[in-house]
Amino acid sequence: MLAYAAFDYSAATNLRRGNPELAYRVRPTDPGAIASVMNYRIAAQVPFAANEDDAANTRIAIQSEPLNRTLIRTLAVQAELRGDKAMAAKGMIAADRMSRRDTIAQMWLAEYFRRRNEPVRSLSHYNAAMLVKPELQQVLLPGMVPALADSAFRKALQPYILRYSGWAVVLIGTATAASPEYVLQVMEPLAPRLSGGGYNLAFSKMVHQLSVRGEHARAMSLATKAFAEFDAGRFSALGWDTSTTDRRLGDLSWEFAQSGDVSASFEDARRLTITTLPFTSGIAATRDIAVTPGKGFGFSHKIRYETPSSMAKLRWAASCVLTRGDAPFWQQDVPTAASATGFSAQIPVPNGCNLMRLKLQVFGADSQMSSEVSVSDLAVTR
């Protein structure tokens, strides 16, 4: 008898795993069979519903396994179908207490408390679900972006932001483009406590968005709070140094070309050396700079052609950075002559332009040799 019982248990276990529907038909009140088929149906059926027979079988099975969370959850689903929301919530809460890893219960409770406008409790269950199954982020986070408009939701979100929950970092990064003002409202007060680096990309986007809007002082204040050891005073300079090339600031800092055709290397804190292959062209350096709309922007620099027999051509160009894209409005060539030692220009910034993208373009010589030119002591002359 004992051997047969062992065989029967083993056969039932294998059947539950391989064919849960058949296992359920063979043993309709077996707790394991019910748990397997209910989990299978929830995964396979949208929407899922437990019928009266399922509920009756579950009530019998739960007598032998009263702490089986799947059985309790099944009864909760049946209660919801009867319209008994309170009993359904009670059952799901009981399943949650037995295991925070029951993502089905967590998702049900998250939605339940979301509909009741209880964001603290709702986020607690969303968090538990995404910790167990990170792939749920792809489904849940897009729906959370509009919720940032709710101040209660933003407040409930703060603890997860502060402890760098993986899904919170992704949510803020996603929402920075879709809901920038609401992201600012939740992140700006927390910035001094978030300088550890996990939100650098999001803060970079926020600082840039503020600069596009003409709120440069606020942008620099946010950067000072968010980025450790950031010096807004040094960053305001035009020339290249360790501050103005700080890539935590994204497009607001200098970015240099590094490709097979054009490469730009930053040396001795003030000089940029540009190397270009023959018959090629590219952007050697670019930076977005805060400007005053309608007011001229003057700058100057020194220049030295390292290969007089193969001189590259340099051209400065400016465009106005908009919410989407940029609009070119100015360009001027740097004199190409071995005797040239300096360059200066006055850029007529158009009205309505708060942020200007300044580019240094380079065009390789029509020769067999690479070209090398250095630009140094770049400074504002306005």
mmCIF file of C-alpha atoms in Angstrom:
data_model
loop_
_atom_site.group_PDB
_atom_site.id
_atom_site.type_symbol
_atom_site.label_atom_id
_atom_site.label_comp_id
_atom_site.label_asym_id
_atom_site.label_seq_id
_atom_site.Cartn_x
_atom_site.Cartn_y
_atom_site.Cartn_z
ATOM 1 C CA MET A 1 0.000 0.000 0.000
ATOM 2 C CA LEU A 2 2.814 2.397 0.881
ATOM 3 C CA ALA A 3 4.538 1.739 -2.456
ATOM 4 C CA TYR A 4 1.292 2.341 -4.329
ATOM 5 C CA ALA A 5 0.719 5.608 -2.455
ATOM 6 C CA ALA A 6 4.205 6.758 -3.370
ATOM 7 C CA PHE A 7 3.613 5.814 -7.016
ATOM 8 C CA ASP A 8 0.225 7.572 -7.003
ATOM 9 C CA TYR A 9 1.748 10.731 -5.541
ATOM 10 C CA SER A 10 4.602 10.696 -8.063
ATOM 11 C CA ALA A 11 2.240 10.144 -10.990
ATOM 12 C CA ALA A 12 -0.039 12.928 -9.819
ATOM 13 C CA THR A 13 2.918 15.292 -9.417
ATOM 14 C CA ASN A 14 4.198 14.591 -12.939
ATOM 15 C CA LEU A 15 0.710 14.972 -14.364
ATOM 16 C CA ARG A 16 0.238 18.317 -12.631
ATOM 17 C CA ARG A 17 3.430 19.550 -14.230
ATOM 18 C CA GLY A 18 2.902 18.092 -17.706
ATOM 19 C CA ASN A 19 -0.870 18.421 -18.145
ATOM 20 C CA PRO A 20 -2.497 20.449 -15.364
ATOM 21 C CA GLU A 21 -5.978 20.309 -16.933
ATOM 22 C CA LEU A 22 -5.934 16.490 -17.066
ATOM 23 C CA ALA A 23 -4.523 16.286 -13.538
ATOM 24 C CA TYR A 24 -7.392 18.472 -12.342
ATOM 25 C CA ARG A 25 -9.995 16.279 -14.054
ATOM 26 C CA VAL A 26 -8.471 13.156 -12.522
ATOM 27 C CA ARG A 27 -8.154 14.632 -9.018
ATOM 28 C CA PRO A 28 -10.482 17.665 -8.843
ATOM 29 C CA THR A 29 -10.096 18.217 -5.085
ATOM 30 C CA ASP A 30 -6.349 17.629 -4.886
ATOM 31 C CA PRO A 31 -4.730 20.863 -3.574
ATOM 32 C CA GLY A 32 -1.708 20.503 -5.847
ATOM 33 C CA ALA A 33 -3.852 19.808 -8.919
ATOM 34 C CA ILE A 34 -6.055 22.823 -8.224
ATOM 35 C CA ALA A 35 -3.067 25.090 -7.621
ATOM 36 C CA SER A 36 -1.398 23.933 -10.845
ATOM 37 C CA VAL A 37 -4.461 24.318 -13.046
ATOM 38 C CA MET A 38 -5.407 27.716 -11.599
ATOM 39 C CA ASN A 39 -1.907 29.078 -12.193
ATOM 40 C CA TYR A 40 -1.954 27.574 -15.685
ATOM 41 C CA ARG A 41 -5.322 29.119 -16.517
ATOM 42 C CA ILE A 42 -4.328 32.522 -15.212
ATOM 43 C CA ALA A 43 -1.287 32.462 -17.489
ATOM 44 C CA ALA A 44 -3.231 31.151 -20.504
ATOM 45 C CA GLN A 45 -6.619 32.872 -20.242
ATOM 46 C CA VAL A 46 -7.315 36.594 -20.471
ATOM 47 C CA PRO A 47 -9.530 37.338 -18.658
ATOM 48 C CA PHE A 48 -9.391 34.454 -16.180
ATOM 49 C CA ALA A 49 -12.419 33.345 -14.169
ATOM 50 C CA ALA A 50 -12.854 30.552 -11.597
ATOM 51 C CA ASN A 51 -16.314 28.966 -11.960
ATOM 52 C CA GLU A 52 -18.586 27.573 -9.236
ATOM 53 C CA ASP A 53 -17.227 24.033 -9.599
ATOM 54 C CA ASP A 54 -13.679 25.372 -9.220
ATOM 55 C CA ALA A 55 -14.712 27.212 -6.087
ATOM 56 C CA ALA A 56 -16.460 24.152 -4.620
ATOM 57 C CA ASN A 57 -13.428 21.954 -5.293
ATOM 58 C CA THR A 58 -11.154 24.584 -3.794
ATOM 59 C CA ARG A 59 -13.203 24.787 -0.604
ATOM 60 C CA ILE A 60 -12.809 21.029 -0.168
ATOM 61 C CA ALA A 61 -9.078 21.110 -0.939
ATOM 62 C CA ILE A 62 -8.362 23.994 1.396
ATOM 63 C CA GLN A 63 -9.461 21.892 4.355
ATOM 64 C CA SER A 64 -6.331 19.768 3.914
ATOM 65 C CA GLU A 65 -4.040 22.681 2.971
ATOM 66 C CA PRO A 66 -5.377 25.816 4.662
ATOM 67 C CA LEU A 67 -2.141 27.757 4.018
ATOM 68 C CA ASN A 68 -2.008 27.118 0.261
ATOM 69 C CA ARG A 69 -1.927 30.645 -1.170
ATOM 70 C CA THR A 70 -3.123 29.576 -4.628
ATOM 71 C CA LEU A 71 -6.257 28.010 -3.146
ATOM 72 C CA ILE A 72 -6.966 31.129 -1.112
ATOM 73 C CA ARG A 73 -6.356 33.287 -4.171
ATOM 74 C CA THR A 74 -8.763 31.141 -6.221
ATOM 75 C CA LEU A 75 -11.521 31.700 -3.679
ATOM 76 C CA ALA A 76 -10.732 35.422 -3.790
ATOM 77 C CA VAL A 77 -11.200 35.450 -7.577
ATOM 78 C CA GLN A 78 -14.538 33.656 -7.160
ATOM 79 C CA ALA A 79 -15.600 36.221 -4.553
ATOM 80 C CA GLU A 80 -14.803 39.011 -7.001
ATOM 81 C CA LEU A 81 -16.976 37.349 -9.656
ATOM 82 C CA ARG A 82 -19.829 37.273 -7.141
ATOM 83 C CA GLY A 83 -19.365 40.998 -6.660
ATOM 84 C CA ASP A 84 -17.972 40.643 -3.145
ATOM 85 C CA LYS A 85 -14.975 42.970 -3.438
ATOM 86 C CA ALA A 86 -14.382 43.052 0.311
ATOM 87 C CA MET A 87 -14.091 39.263 0.526
ATOM 88 C CA ALA A 88 -11.915 39.187 -2.596
ATOM 89 C CA ALA A 89 -9.551 41.752 -1.070
ATOM 90 C CA LYS A 90 -9.475 39.824 2.193
ATOM 91 C CA GLY A 91 -8.476 36.658 0.354
ATOM 92 C CA MET A 92 -5.789 38.388 -1.719
ATOM 93 C CA ILE A 93 -4.361 40.076 1.372
ATOM 94 C CA ALA A 94 -4.198 36.672 3.060
ATOM 95 C CA ALA A 95 -2.368 35.224 0.031
ATOM 96 C CA ASP A 96 0.032 38.179 0.137
ATOM 97 C CA ARG A 97 0.794 37.588 3.810
ATOM 98 C CA MET A 98 1.677 33.985 3.082
ATOM 99 C CA SER A 99 4.103 34.969 0.325
ATOM 100 C CA ARG A 100 5.181 38.302 -1.109
ATOM 101 C CA ARG A 101 6.357 36.333 -4.148
ATOM 102 C CA ASP A 102 2.814 35.619 -5.362
ATOM 103 C CA THR A 103 2.826 38.077 -8.267
ATOM 104 C CA ILE A 104 -0.811 37.366 -9.154
ATOM 105 C CA ALA A 105 -1.964 38.463 -5.706
ATOM 106 C CA GLN A 106 0.431 41.415 -5.786
ATOM 107 C CA MET A 107 -0.909 42.626 -9.140
ATOM 108 C CA TRP A 108 -4.528 42.224 -8.012
ATOM 109 C CA LEU A 109 -3.893 44.164 -4.814
ATOM 110 C CA ALA A 110 -1.898 46.860 -6.627
ATOM 111 C CA GLU A 111 -4.820 47.519 -8.964
ATOM 112 C CA TYR A 112 -7.331 47.273 -6.126
ATOM 113 C CA PHE A 113 -5.602 49.964 -4.088
ATOM 114 C CA ARG A 114 -4.920 52.064 -7.188
ATOM 115 C CA ARG A 115 -8.662 52.221 -7.886
ATOM 116 C CA ARG A 116 -9.206 53.202 -4.247
ATOM 117 C CA ASN A 117 -6.721 56.084 -4.626
ATOM 118 C CA GLU A 118 -4.304 54.610 -2.097
ATOM 119 C CA PRO A 119 -0.971 55.047 -3.929
ATOM 120 C CA VAL A 120 1.209 54.092 -0.947
ATOM 121 C CA ARG A 121 -0.380 50.636 -0.668
ATOM 122 C CA SER A 122 -0.690 50.274 -4.436
ATOM 123 C CA LEU A 123 3.014 50.970 -5.033
ATOM 124 C CA SER A 124 3.961 48.558 -2.261
ATOM 125 C CA HIS A 125 2.349 45.723 -4.218
ATOM 126 C CA TYR A 126 3.626 46.892 -7.615
ATOM 127 C CA ASN A 127 7.101 46.961 -6.077
ATOM 128 C CA ALA A 128 6.753 43.406 -4.734
ATOM 129 C CA ALA A 129 5.533 42.145 -8.118
ATOM 130 C CA MET A 130 8.383 43.765 -10.059
ATOM 131 C CA LEU A 131 10.999 42.528 -7.595
ATOM 132 C CA VAL A 132 9.890 38.954 -8.296
ATOM 133 C CA LYS A 133 9.375 39.476 -12.034
ATOM 134 C CA PRO A 134 11.393 42.447 -13.364
ATOM 135 C CA GLU A 135 9.937 41.831 -16.839
ATOM 136 C CA LEU A 136 6.661 43.262 -15.536
ATOM 137 C CA GLN A 137 8.286 46.702 -15.786
ATOM 138 C CA GLN A 138 7.584 46.694 -19.522
ATOM 139 C CA VAL A 139 3.862 46.364 -18.797
ATOM 140 C CA LEU A 140 3.482 48.447 -15.643
ATOM 141 C CA LEU A 141 5.790 51.440 -16.025
ATOM 142 C CA PRO A 142 4.100 53.032 -19.083
ATOM 143 C CA GLY A 143 0.888 53.212 -17.022
ATOM 144 C CA MET A 144 2.719 54.871 -14.134
ATOM 145 C CA VAL A 145 3.994 57.787 -16.210
ATOM 146 C CA PRO A 146 0.579 59.558 -16.376
ATOM 147 C CA ALA A 147 0.133 58.910 -12.636
ATOM 148 C CA LEU A 148 3.015 61.326 -11.961
ATOM 149 C CA ALA A 149 0.482 64.128 -12.463
ATOM 150 C CA ASP A 150 -1.003 63.119 -9.095
ATOM 151 C CA SER A 151 0.847 64.727 -6.168
ATOM 152 C CA ALA A 152 -0.132 61.846 -3.855
ATOM 153 C CA PHE A 153 1.423 59.362 -6.268
ATOM 154 C CA ARG A 154 4.614 61.439 -6.493
ATOM 155 C CA LYS A 155 4.879 61.500 -2.709
ATOM 156 C CA ALA A 156 4.316 57.738 -2.484
ATOM 157 C CA LEU A 157 7.008 57.199 -5.121
ATOM 158 C CA GLN A 158 9.725 59.051 -3.188
ATOM 159 C CA PRO A 159 10.878 56.169 -0.929
ATOM 160 C CA TYR A 160 11.486 53.935 -3.958
ATOM 161 C CA ILE A 161 13.414 56.716 -5.712
ATOM 162 C CA LEU A 162 15.569 57.317 -2.649
ATOM 163 C CA ARG A 163 16.538 53.677 -2.306
ATOM 164 C CA TYR A 164 17.299 53.395 -6.025
ATOM 165 C CA SER A 165 14.725 50.679 -6.691
ATOM 166 C CA GLY A 166 15.519 49.349 -10.151
ATOM 167 C CA TRP A 167 12.052 50.013 -11.551
ATOM 168 C CA ALA A 168 11.982 53.534 -10.061
ATOM 169 C CA VAL A 169 15.230 54.415 -11.845
ATOM 170 C CA VAL A 170 13.739 53.163 -15.130
ATOM 171 C CA LEU A 171 10.441 54.979 -14.505
ATOM 172 C CA ILE A 172 12.138 58.332 -13.897
ATOM 173 C CA GLY A 173 14.333 57.862 -16.948
ATOM 174 C CA THR A 174 11.291 57.098 -19.108
ATOM 175 C CA ALA A 175 9.123 59.868 -17.695
ATOM 176 C CA THR A 176 11.791 62.563 -18.071
ATOM 177 C CA ALA A 177 10.857 62.905 -21.743
ATOM 178 C CA ALA A 178 7.111 62.259 -21.442
ATOM 179 C CA SER A 179 6.285 64.255 -18.281
ATOM 180 C CA PRO A 180 9.280 66.532 -17.610
ATOM 181 C CA GLU A 181 7.528 68.995 -15.320
ATOM 182 C CA TYR A 182 6.118 66.305 -13.026
ATOM 183 C CA VAL A 183 9.479 64.534 -12.913
ATOM 184 C CA LEU A 184 11.072 67.828 -11.879
ATOM 185 C CA GLN A 185 8.504 68.247 -9.115
ATOM 186 C CA VAL A 186 9.333 64.878 -7.619
ATOM 187 C CA MET A 187 13.107 64.866 -8.261
ATOM 188 C CA GLU A 188 14.202 68.447 -7.588
ATOM 189 C CA PRO A 189 13.591 68.322 -3.802
ATOM 190 C CA LEU A 190 15.320 64.925 -3.605
ATOM 191 C CA ALA A 191 18.367 65.891 -5.686
ATOM 192 C CA PRO A 192 20.774 66.526 -2.747
ATOM 193 C CA ARG A 193 20.105 62.963 -1.549
ATOM 194 C CA LEU A 194 20.557 61.399 -4.986
ATOM 195 C CA SER A 195 24.076 62.424 -5.953
ATOM 196 C CA GLY A 196 25.278 58.823 -5.914
ATOM 197 C CA GLY A 197 25.004 58.515 -9.688
ATOM 198 C CA GLY A 198 22.011 56.264 -10.321
ATOM 199 C CA TYR A 199 19.921 59.102 -11.701
ATOM 200 C CA ASN A 200 22.669 61.008 -13.524
ATOM 201 C CA LEU A 201 21.158 60.512 -16.975
ATOM 202 C CA ALA A 202 17.718 61.651 -15.831
ATOM 203 C CA PHE A 203 19.159 64.709 -14.062
ATOM 204 C CA SER A 204 21.197 65.520 -17.160
ATOM 205 C CA LYS A 205 17.999 65.565 -19.233
ATOM 206 C CA MET A 206 16.199 67.709 -16.648
ATOM 207 C CA VAL A 207 19.014 70.262 -16.523
ATOM 208 C CA HIS A 208 19.014 70.437 -20.324
ATOM 209 C CA GLN A 209 15.219 70.829 -20.485
ATOM 210 C CA LEU A 210 15.359 73.737 -18.056
ATOM 211 C CA SER A 211 18.073 75.400 -20.155
ATOM 212 C CA VAL A 212 15.980 75.055 -23.323
ATOM 213 C CA ARG A 213 13.162 76.832 -21.479
ATOM 214 C CA GLY A 214 15.489 79.657 -20.455
ATOM 215 C CA GLU A 215 15.629 78.652 -16.768
ATOM 216 C CA HIS A 216 19.405 78.402 -16.721
ATOM 217 C CA ALA A 217 19.833 79.539 -13.108
ATOM 218 C CA ARG A 218 17.432 76.836 -11.966
ATOM 219 C CA ALA A 219 19.217 74.342 -14.204
ATOM 220 C CA MET A 220 22.592 75.101 -12.623
ATOM 221 C CA SER A 221 21.087 74.976 -9.149
ATOM 222 C CA LEU A 222 19.693 71.503 -9.880
ATOM 223 C CA ALA A 223 23.035 70.365 -11.325
ATOM 224 C CA THR A 224 24.862 71.590 -8.214
ATOM 225 C CA LYS A 225 22.545 69.497 -6.023
ATOM 226 C CA ALA A 226 22.469 66.402 -8.216
ATOM 227 C CA PHE A 227 26.103 66.054 -9.301
ATOM 228 C CA ALA A 228 28.787 65.590 -6.676
ATOM 229 C CA GLU A 229 31.609 68.183 -6.824
ATOM 230 C CA PHE A 230 29.959 70.078 -9.680
ATOM 231 C CA ASP A 231 31.157 73.707 -9.908
ATOM 232 C CA ALA A 232 28.600 75.887 -11.690
ATOM 233 C CA GLY A 233 31.010 78.817 -11.813
ATOM 234 C CA ARG A 234 33.713 76.916 -13.667
ATOM 235 C CA PHE A 235 31.133 75.228 -15.866
ATOM 236 C CA SER A 236 29.889 78.610 -17.114
ATOM 237 C CA ALA A 237 33.205 79.184 -18.913
ATOM 238 C CA LEU A 238 33.267 78.556 -22.668
ATOM 239 C CA GLY A 239 36.690 76.957 -22.986
ATOM 240 C CA TRP A 240 37.503 73.300 -22.504
ATOM 241 C CA ASP A 241 38.648 72.070 -19.143
ATOM 242 C CA THR A 242 37.720 69.285 -16.717
ATOM 243 C CA SER A 243 34.543 71.131 -15.713
ATOM 244 C CA THR A 244 33.179 72.061 -19.134
ATOM 245 C CA THR A 245 33.893 68.532 -20.416
ATOM 246 C CA ASP A 246 31.991 66.869 -17.547
ATOM 247 C CA ARG A 247 29.787 64.391 -19.440
ATOM 248 C CA ARG A 248 27.349 64.136 -16.547
ATOM 249 C CA LEU A 249 25.911 67.346 -18.009
ATOM 250 C CA GLY A 250 25.269 65.692 -21.365
ATOM 251 C CA ASP A 251 24.928 68.109 -24.290
ATOM 252 C CA LEU A 252 25.621 71.105 -22.022
ATOM 253 C CA SER A 253 29.257 69.998 -21.834
ATOM 254 C CA TRP A 254 31.781 69.766 -24.640
ATOM 255 C CA GLU A 255 31.791 66.541 -26.641
ATOM 256 C CA PHE A 256 34.707 65.694 -28.913
ATOM 257 C CA ALA A 257 34.896 63.530 -32.023
ATOM 258 C CA GLN A 258 36.534 60.131 -31.776
ATOM 259 C CA SER A 259 36.289 58.328 -35.102
ATOM 260 C CA GLY A 260 38.527 56.947 -37.812
ATOM 261 C CA ASP A 261 38.072 60.079 -39.950
ATOM 262 C CA VAL A 262 38.110 62.832 -37.328
ATOM 263 C CA SER A 263 39.468 62.756 -33.803
ATOM 264 C CA ALA A 264 39.809 65.534 -31.259
ATOM 265 C CA SER A 265 41.954 65.184 -28.151
ATOM 266 C CA PHE A 266 41.761 67.496 -25.167
ATOM 267 C CA GLU A 267 45.198 68.439 -23.830
ATOM 268 C CA ASP A 268 46.732 70.579 -21.062
ATOM 269 C CA ALA A 269 43.367 71.944 -19.895
ATOM 270 C CA ARG A 270 43.089 74.531 -22.678
ATOM 271 C CA ARG A 271 44.075 73.112 -26.072
ATOM 272 C CA LEU A 272 42.144 70.902 -28.453
ATOM 273 C CA THR A 273 44.120 69.023 -31.100
ATOM 274 C CA ILE A 274 42.124 67.903 -34.138
ATOM 275 C CA THR A 275 43.340 65.262 -36.582
ATOM 276 C CA THR A 276 41.528 64.701 -39.878
ATOM 277 C CA LEU A 277 42.080 62.247 -42.706
ATOM 278 C CA PRO A 278 42.280 63.634 -46.287
ATOM 279 C CA PHE A 279 38.955 64.224 -48.076
ATOM 280 C CA THR A 280 36.879 63.628 -44.949
ATOM 281 C CA SER A 281 34.814 65.886 -42.727
ATOM 282 C CA GLY A 282 33.000 65.827 -39.410
ATOM 283 C CA ILE A 283 32.159 67.646 -36.212
ATOM 284 C CA ALA A 284 35.240 67.953 -34.020
ATOM 285 C CA ALA A 285 33.522 69.522 -30.998
ATOM 286 C CA THR A 286 30.030 70.517 -29.951
ATOM 287 C CA ARG A 287 28.364 72.039 -26.903
ATOM 288 C CA ASP A 288 24.975 73.532 -25.972
ATOM 289 C CA ILE A 289 25.454 76.961 -24.369
ATOM 290 C CA ALA A 290 22.978 79.141 -22.476
ATOM 291 C CA VAL A 291 22.525 82.481 -24.264
ATOM 292 C CA THR A 292 20.414 85.616 -23.997
ATOM 293 C CA PRO A 293 17.754 85.779 -26.737
ATOM 294 C CA GLY A 294 18.332 88.650 -29.175
ATOM 295 C CA LYS A 295 21.771 89.476 -27.764
ATOM 296 C CA GLY A 296 25.078 88.895 -29.565
ATOM 297 C CA PHE A 297 27.452 86.177 -28.392
ATOM 298 C CA GLY A 298 31.133 86.847 -29.016
ATOM 299 C CA PHE A 299 34.005 84.416 -28.675
ATOM 300 C CA SER A 300 37.631 84.018 -29.702
ATOM 301 C CA HIS A 301 40.433 81.472 -29.701
ATOM 302 C CA LYS A 302 43.983 80.865 -30.840
ATOM 303 C CA ILE A 303 44.774 78.539 -33.727
ATOM 304 C CA ARG A 304 47.848 76.706 -34.920
ATOM 305 C CA TYR A 305 48.169 74.556 -38.036
ATOM 306 C CA GLU A 306 50.538 71.737 -37.138
ATOM 307 C CA THR A 307 50.783 70.470 -40.764
ATOM 308 C CA PRO A 308 51.161 73.586 -43.007
ATOM 309 C CA SER A 309 51.452 71.451 -46.143
ATOM 310 C CA SER A 310 48.115 69.777 -45.446
ATOM 311 C CA MET A 311 45.803 72.227 -43.720
ATOM 312 C CA ALA A 312 42.292 71.276 -42.684
ATOM 313 C CA LYS A 313 39.480 73.788 -42.952
ATOM 314 C CA LEU A 314 37.601 74.761 -39.788
ATOM 315 C CA ARG A 315 34.088 76.165 -39.593
ATOM 316 C CA TRP A 316 32.067 77.294 -36.589
ATOM 317 C CA ALA A 317 28.277 76.851 -36.786
ATOM 318 C CA ALA A 318 25.456 77.712 -34.428
ATOM 319 C CA SER A 319 21.861 76.542 -34.131
ATOM 320 C CA CYS A 320 19.070 77.209 -31.671
ATOM 321 C CA VAL A 321 18.194 74.194 -29.531
ATOM 322 C CA LEU A 322 14.449 73.634 -29.453
ATOM 323 C CA THR A 323 12.254 71.247 -27.482
ATOM 324 C CA ARG A 324 12.567 68.931 -30.462
ATOM 325 C CA GLY A 325 15.661 69.257 -32.625
ATOM 326 C CA ASP A 326 17.548 72.446 -33.447
ATOM 327 C CA ALA A 327 17.387 75.264 -36.005
ATOM 328 C CA PRO A 328 20.680 76.411 -37.644
ATOM 329 C CA PHE A 329 21.101 80.183 -37.955
ATOM 330 C CA TRP A 330 24.825 81.047 -38.294
ATOM 331 C CA GLN A 331 28.177 79.777 -39.568
ATOM 332 C CA GLN A 332 31.615 81.250 -40.266
ATOM 333 C CA ASP A 333 34.857 79.773 -41.587
ATOM 334 C CA VAL A 334 38.137 80.087 -39.721
ATOM 335 C CA PRO A 335 40.892 81.525 -41.957
ATOM 336 C CA THR A 336 42.974 78.751 -43.514
ATOM 337 C CA ALA A 337 46.487 80.120 -43.644
ATOM 338 C CA ALA A 338 49.768 79.028 -42.133
ATOM 339 C CA SER A 339 50.205 82.513 -40.737
ATOM 340 C CA ALA A 340 46.836 82.530 -38.954
ATOM 341 C CA THR A 341 47.161 82.644 -35.173
ATOM 342 C CA GLY A 342 43.717 83.605 -33.920
ATOM 343 C CA PHE A 343 40.024 83.872 -34.678
ATOM 344 C CA SER A 344 37.080 85.829 -33.256
ATOM 345 C CA ALA A 345 33.404 86.046 -34.145
ATOM 346 C CA GLN A 346 30.174 87.641 -33.041
ATOM 347 C CA ILE A 347 27.105 85.392 -33.232
ATOM 348 C CA PRO A 348 23.734 87.170 -33.650
ATOM 349 C CA VAL A 349 21.531 85.116 -31.325
ATOM 350 C CA PRO A 350 17.915 85.242 -32.584
ATOM 351 C CA ASN A 351 14.955 86.197 -30.414
ATOM 352 C CA GLY A 352 13.373 83.263 -28.635
ATOM 353 C CA CYS A 353 16.625 81.303 -28.473
ATOM 354 C CA ASN A 354 17.649 80.347 -24.913
ATOM 355 C CA LEU A 355 20.112 77.607 -25.734
ATOM 356 C CA MET A 356 22.614 77.650 -28.590
ATOM 357 C CA ARG A 357 24.384 74.623 -30.026
ATOM 358 C CA LEU A 358 27.921 75.598 -31.027
ATOM 359 C CA LYS A 359 29.759 73.225 -33.357
ATOM 360 C CA LEU A 360 33.295 73.186 -34.656
ATOM 361 C CA GLN A 361 33.306 71.452 -38.038
ATOM 362 C CA VAL A 362 36.450 70.239 -39.763
ATOM 363 C CA PHE A 363 37.126 69.415 -43.419
ATOM 364 C CA GLY A 364 40.178 67.353 -44.351
ATOM 365 C CA ALA A 365 42.722 68.657 -46.853
ATOM 366 C CA ASP A 366 42.783 67.647 -50.519
ATOM 367 C CA SER A 367 46.113 65.886 -50.125
ATOM 368 C CA GLN A 368 47.674 62.563 -49.275
ATOM 369 C CA MET A 369 48.435 63.511 -45.686
ATOM 370 C CA SER A 370 46.357 63.766 -42.552
ATOM 371 C CA SER A 371 45.804 67.258 -41.167
ATOM 372 C CA GLU A 372 46.447 68.388 -37.615
ATOM 373 C CA VAL A 373 45.322 71.690 -36.127
ATOM 374 C CA SER A 374 45.122 72.906 -32.552
ATOM 375 C CA VAL A 375 42.612 75.343 -31.083
ATOM 376 C CA SER A 376 43.369 76.883 -27.701
ATOM 377 C CA ASP A 377 42.296 79.608 -25.250
ATOM 378 C CA LEU A 378 38.655 79.476 -26.311
ATOM 379 C CA ALA A 379 36.814 82.220 -24.432
ATOM 380 C CA VAL A 380 33.730 84.428 -24.476
ATOM 381 C CA THR A 381 34.245 88.028 -25.602
ATOM 382 C CA ARG A 382 30.686 89.302 -25.293
#
